[in-house]
mmCIF file of C-alpha atoms in Angstrom:
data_model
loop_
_atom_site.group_PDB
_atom_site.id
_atom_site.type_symbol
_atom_site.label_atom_id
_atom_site.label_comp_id
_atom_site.label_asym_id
_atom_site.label_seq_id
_atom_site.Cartn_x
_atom_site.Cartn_y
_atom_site.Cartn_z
ATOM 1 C CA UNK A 1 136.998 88.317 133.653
ATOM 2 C CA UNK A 2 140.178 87.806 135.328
ATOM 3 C CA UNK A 3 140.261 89.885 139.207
ATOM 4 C CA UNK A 4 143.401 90.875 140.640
ATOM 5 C CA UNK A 5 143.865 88.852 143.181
ATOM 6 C CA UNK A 6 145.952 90.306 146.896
ATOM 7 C CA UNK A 7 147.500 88.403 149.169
ATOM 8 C CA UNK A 8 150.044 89.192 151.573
ATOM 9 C CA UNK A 9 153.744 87.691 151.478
ATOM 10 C CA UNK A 10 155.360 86.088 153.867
ATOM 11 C CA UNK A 11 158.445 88.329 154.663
ATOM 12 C CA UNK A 12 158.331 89.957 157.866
ATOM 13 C CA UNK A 13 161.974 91.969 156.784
ATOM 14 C CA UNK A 14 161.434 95.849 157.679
ATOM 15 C CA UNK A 15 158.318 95.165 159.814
ATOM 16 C CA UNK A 16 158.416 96.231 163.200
ATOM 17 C CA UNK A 17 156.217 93.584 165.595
ATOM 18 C CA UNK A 18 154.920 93.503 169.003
ATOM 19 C CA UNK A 19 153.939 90.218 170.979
ATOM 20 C CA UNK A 20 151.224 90.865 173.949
ATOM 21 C CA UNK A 21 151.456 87.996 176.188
ATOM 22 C CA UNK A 22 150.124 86.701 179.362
ATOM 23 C CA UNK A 23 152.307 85.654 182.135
ATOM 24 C CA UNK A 24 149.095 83.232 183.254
ATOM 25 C CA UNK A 25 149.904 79.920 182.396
ATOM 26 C CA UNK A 26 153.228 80.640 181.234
ATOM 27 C CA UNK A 27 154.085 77.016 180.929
ATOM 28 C CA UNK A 28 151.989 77.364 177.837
ATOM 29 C CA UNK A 29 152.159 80.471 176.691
ATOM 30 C CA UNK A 30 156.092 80.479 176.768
ATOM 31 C CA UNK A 31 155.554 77.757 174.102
ATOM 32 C CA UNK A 32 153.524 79.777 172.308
ATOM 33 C CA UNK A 33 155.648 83.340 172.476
ATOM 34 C CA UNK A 34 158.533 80.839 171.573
ATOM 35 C CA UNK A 35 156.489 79.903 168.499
ATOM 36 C CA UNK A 36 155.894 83.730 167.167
ATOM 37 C CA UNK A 37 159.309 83.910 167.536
ATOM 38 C CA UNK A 38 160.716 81.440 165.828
ATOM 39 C CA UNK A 39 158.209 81.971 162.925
ATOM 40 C CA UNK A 40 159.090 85.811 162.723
ATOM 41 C CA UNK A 41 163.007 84.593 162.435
ATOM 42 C CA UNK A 42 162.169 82.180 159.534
ATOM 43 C CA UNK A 43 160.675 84.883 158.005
ATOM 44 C CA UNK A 44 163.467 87.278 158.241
ATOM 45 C CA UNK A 45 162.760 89.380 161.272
ATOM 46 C CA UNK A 46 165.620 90.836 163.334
ATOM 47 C CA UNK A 47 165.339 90.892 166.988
ATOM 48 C CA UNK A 48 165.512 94.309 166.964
ATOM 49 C CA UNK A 49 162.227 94.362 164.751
ATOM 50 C CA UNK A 50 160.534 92.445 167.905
ATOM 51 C CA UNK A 51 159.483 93.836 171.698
ATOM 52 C CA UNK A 52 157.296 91.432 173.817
ATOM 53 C CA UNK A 53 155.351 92.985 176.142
ATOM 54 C CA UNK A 54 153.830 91.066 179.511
ATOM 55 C CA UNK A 55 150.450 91.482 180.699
ATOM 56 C CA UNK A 56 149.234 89.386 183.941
ATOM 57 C CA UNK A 57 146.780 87.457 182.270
ATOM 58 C CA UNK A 58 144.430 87.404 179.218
ATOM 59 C CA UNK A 59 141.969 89.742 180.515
ATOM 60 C CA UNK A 60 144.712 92.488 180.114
ATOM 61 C CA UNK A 61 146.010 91.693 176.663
ATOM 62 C CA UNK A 62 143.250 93.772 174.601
ATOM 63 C CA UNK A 63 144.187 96.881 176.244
ATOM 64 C CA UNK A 64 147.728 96.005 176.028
ATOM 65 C CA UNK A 65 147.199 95.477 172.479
ATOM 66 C CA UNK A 66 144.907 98.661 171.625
ATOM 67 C CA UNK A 67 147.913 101.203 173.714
ATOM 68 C CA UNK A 68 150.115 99.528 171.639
ATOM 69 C CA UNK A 69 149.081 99.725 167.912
ATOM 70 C CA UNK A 70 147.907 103.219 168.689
ATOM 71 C CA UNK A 71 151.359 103.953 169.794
ATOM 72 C CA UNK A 72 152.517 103.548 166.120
ATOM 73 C CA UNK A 73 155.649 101.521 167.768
ATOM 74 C CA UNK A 74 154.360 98.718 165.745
ATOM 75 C CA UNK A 75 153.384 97.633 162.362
ATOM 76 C CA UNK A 76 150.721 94.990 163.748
ATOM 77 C CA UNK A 77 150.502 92.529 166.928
ATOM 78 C CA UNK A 78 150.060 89.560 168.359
ATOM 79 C CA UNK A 79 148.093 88.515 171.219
ATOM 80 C CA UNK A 80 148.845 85.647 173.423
ATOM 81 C CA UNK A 81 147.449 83.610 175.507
ATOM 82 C CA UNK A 82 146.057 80.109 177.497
ATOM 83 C CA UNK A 83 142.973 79.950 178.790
ATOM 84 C CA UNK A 84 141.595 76.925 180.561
ATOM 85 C CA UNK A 85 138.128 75.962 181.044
ATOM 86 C CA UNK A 86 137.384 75.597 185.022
ATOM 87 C CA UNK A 87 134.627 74.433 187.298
ATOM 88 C CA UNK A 88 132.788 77.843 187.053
ATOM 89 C CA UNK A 89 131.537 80.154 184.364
ATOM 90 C CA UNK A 90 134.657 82.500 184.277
ATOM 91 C CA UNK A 91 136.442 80.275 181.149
ATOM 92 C CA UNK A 92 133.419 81.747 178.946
ATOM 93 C CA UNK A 93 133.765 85.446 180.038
ATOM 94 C CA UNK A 94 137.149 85.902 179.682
ATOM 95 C CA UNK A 95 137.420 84.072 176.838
ATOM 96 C CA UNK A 96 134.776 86.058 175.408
ATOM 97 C CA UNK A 97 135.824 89.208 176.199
ATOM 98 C CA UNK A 98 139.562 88.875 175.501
ATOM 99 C CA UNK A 99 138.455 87.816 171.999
ATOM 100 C CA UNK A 100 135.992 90.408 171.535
ATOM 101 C CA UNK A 101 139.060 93.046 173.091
ATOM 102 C CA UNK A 102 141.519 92.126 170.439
ATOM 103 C CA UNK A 103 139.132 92.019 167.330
ATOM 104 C CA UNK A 104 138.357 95.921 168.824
ATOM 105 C CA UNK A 105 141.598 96.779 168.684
ATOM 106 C CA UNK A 106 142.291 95.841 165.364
ATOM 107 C CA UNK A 107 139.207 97.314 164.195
ATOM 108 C CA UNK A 108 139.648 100.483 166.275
ATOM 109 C CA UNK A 109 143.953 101.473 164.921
ATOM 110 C CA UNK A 110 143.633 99.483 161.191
ATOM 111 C CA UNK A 111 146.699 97.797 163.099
ATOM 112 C CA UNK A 112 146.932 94.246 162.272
ATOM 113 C CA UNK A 113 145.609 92.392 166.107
ATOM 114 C CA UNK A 114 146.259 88.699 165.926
ATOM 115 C CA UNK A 115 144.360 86.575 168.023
ATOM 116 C CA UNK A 116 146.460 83.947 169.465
ATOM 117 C CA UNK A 117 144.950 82.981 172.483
ATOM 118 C CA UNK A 118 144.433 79.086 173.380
ATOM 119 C CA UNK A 119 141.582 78.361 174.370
ATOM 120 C CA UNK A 120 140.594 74.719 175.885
ATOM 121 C CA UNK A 121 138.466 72.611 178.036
ATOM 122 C CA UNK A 122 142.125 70.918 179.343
ATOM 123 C CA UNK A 123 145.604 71.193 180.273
ATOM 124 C CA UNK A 124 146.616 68.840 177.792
ATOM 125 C CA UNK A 125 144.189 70.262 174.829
ATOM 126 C CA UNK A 126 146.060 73.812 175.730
ATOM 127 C CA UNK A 127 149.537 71.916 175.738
ATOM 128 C CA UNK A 128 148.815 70.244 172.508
ATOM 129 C CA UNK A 129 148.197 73.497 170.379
ATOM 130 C CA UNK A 130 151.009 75.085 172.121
ATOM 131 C CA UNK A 131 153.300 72.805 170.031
ATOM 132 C CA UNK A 132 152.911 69.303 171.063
ATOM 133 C CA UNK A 133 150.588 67.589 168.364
ATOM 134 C CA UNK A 134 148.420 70.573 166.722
ATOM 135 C CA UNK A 135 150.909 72.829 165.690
ATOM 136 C CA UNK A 136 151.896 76.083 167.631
ATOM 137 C CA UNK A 137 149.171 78.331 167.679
ATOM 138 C CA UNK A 138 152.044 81.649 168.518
ATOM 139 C CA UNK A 139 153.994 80.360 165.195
ATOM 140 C CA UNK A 140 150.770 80.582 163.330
ATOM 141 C CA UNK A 141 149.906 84.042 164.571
ATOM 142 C CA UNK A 142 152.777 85.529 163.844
ATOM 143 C CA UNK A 143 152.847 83.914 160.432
ATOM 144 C CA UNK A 144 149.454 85.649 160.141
ATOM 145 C CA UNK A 145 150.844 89.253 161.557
ATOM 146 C CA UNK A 146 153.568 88.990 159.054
ATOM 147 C CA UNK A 147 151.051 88.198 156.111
ATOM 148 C CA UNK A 148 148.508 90.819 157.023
ATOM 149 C CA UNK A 149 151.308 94.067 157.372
ATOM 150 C CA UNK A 150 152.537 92.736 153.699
ATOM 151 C CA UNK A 151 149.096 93.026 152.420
ATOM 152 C CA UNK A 152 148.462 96.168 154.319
ATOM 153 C CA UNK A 153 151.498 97.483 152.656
ATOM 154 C CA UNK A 154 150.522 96.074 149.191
ATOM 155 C CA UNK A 155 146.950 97.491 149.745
ATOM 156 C CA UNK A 156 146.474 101.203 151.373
ATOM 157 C CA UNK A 157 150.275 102.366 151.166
ATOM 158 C CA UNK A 158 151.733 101.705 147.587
ATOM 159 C CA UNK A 159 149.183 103.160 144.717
#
């Protein structure tokens, strides 16, 4: 037996996208919203097809994120985000919640919510996956977005 097999493609043309990202450690998370964008270009999107939106920090990017694919404005979005382990206990519950936010969202709309948050115990572990030596962790979320609203597509809308 031979399944048929679904997987999104990676052609963002005709999509519309939304980027939720934090202003808190914008040295990092420019990188990363710089990242999305650039991937979203590669794969064909116009700037017109894009709207970021700026929350103060991660806390506030799973409601940002929910208001936003139940707006319809969107065809999925990405989250953004550093957060950086400190001396106290707040690293875990933010990081926590905000992840536990944005998997809500997506599971609340059926709106593709991509979690691109950077997480790390450093500075220079959060500047590394921000596009220094790990790859861009905003490029590979939107790369994500853009393969999840094709297989979306592919899935519940045609047949």
């Amino acid at each position: 037996m031979q399944p048929t097999v679904h997987e999104g493609r990676l052609n963002a043309e005709g999509f519309r996208f939304g980027i939720v990202a934090s202003r808190w450690n914008e040295f990092i998370t420019g990188r990363l919203v710089e990242g999305a964008l650039d991937a979203l270009k590669r794969l064909g999107a116009s700037q017109e097809q894009v709207a970021i939106y700026r929350v103060p920090g991660a806390f506030e990017i799973p409601l940002m994120a929910l208001r936003l694919a139940q707006s319809h404005k969107v065809d999925a979005v990405i989250c953004l985000g550093t957060i950086i382990r400190g001396q106290t206990p707040h690293f875990d519950y933010i990081a926590n919640e905000v992840a536990q936010g944005i998997s809500k969202a997506g599971l609340d709309t059926s709106v593709p919510v991509v979690f691109g948050i950077v997480t790390a115990d450093t500075v220079d572990q959060a500047i590394d996956r921000a596009g220094v030596k790990l790859g861009n962790k905003g490029f590979e979320a939107a790369m994500t977005a853009v393969e999840l609203v094709n297989l979306y597509k592919e899935a519940f809308e045609e047949g």
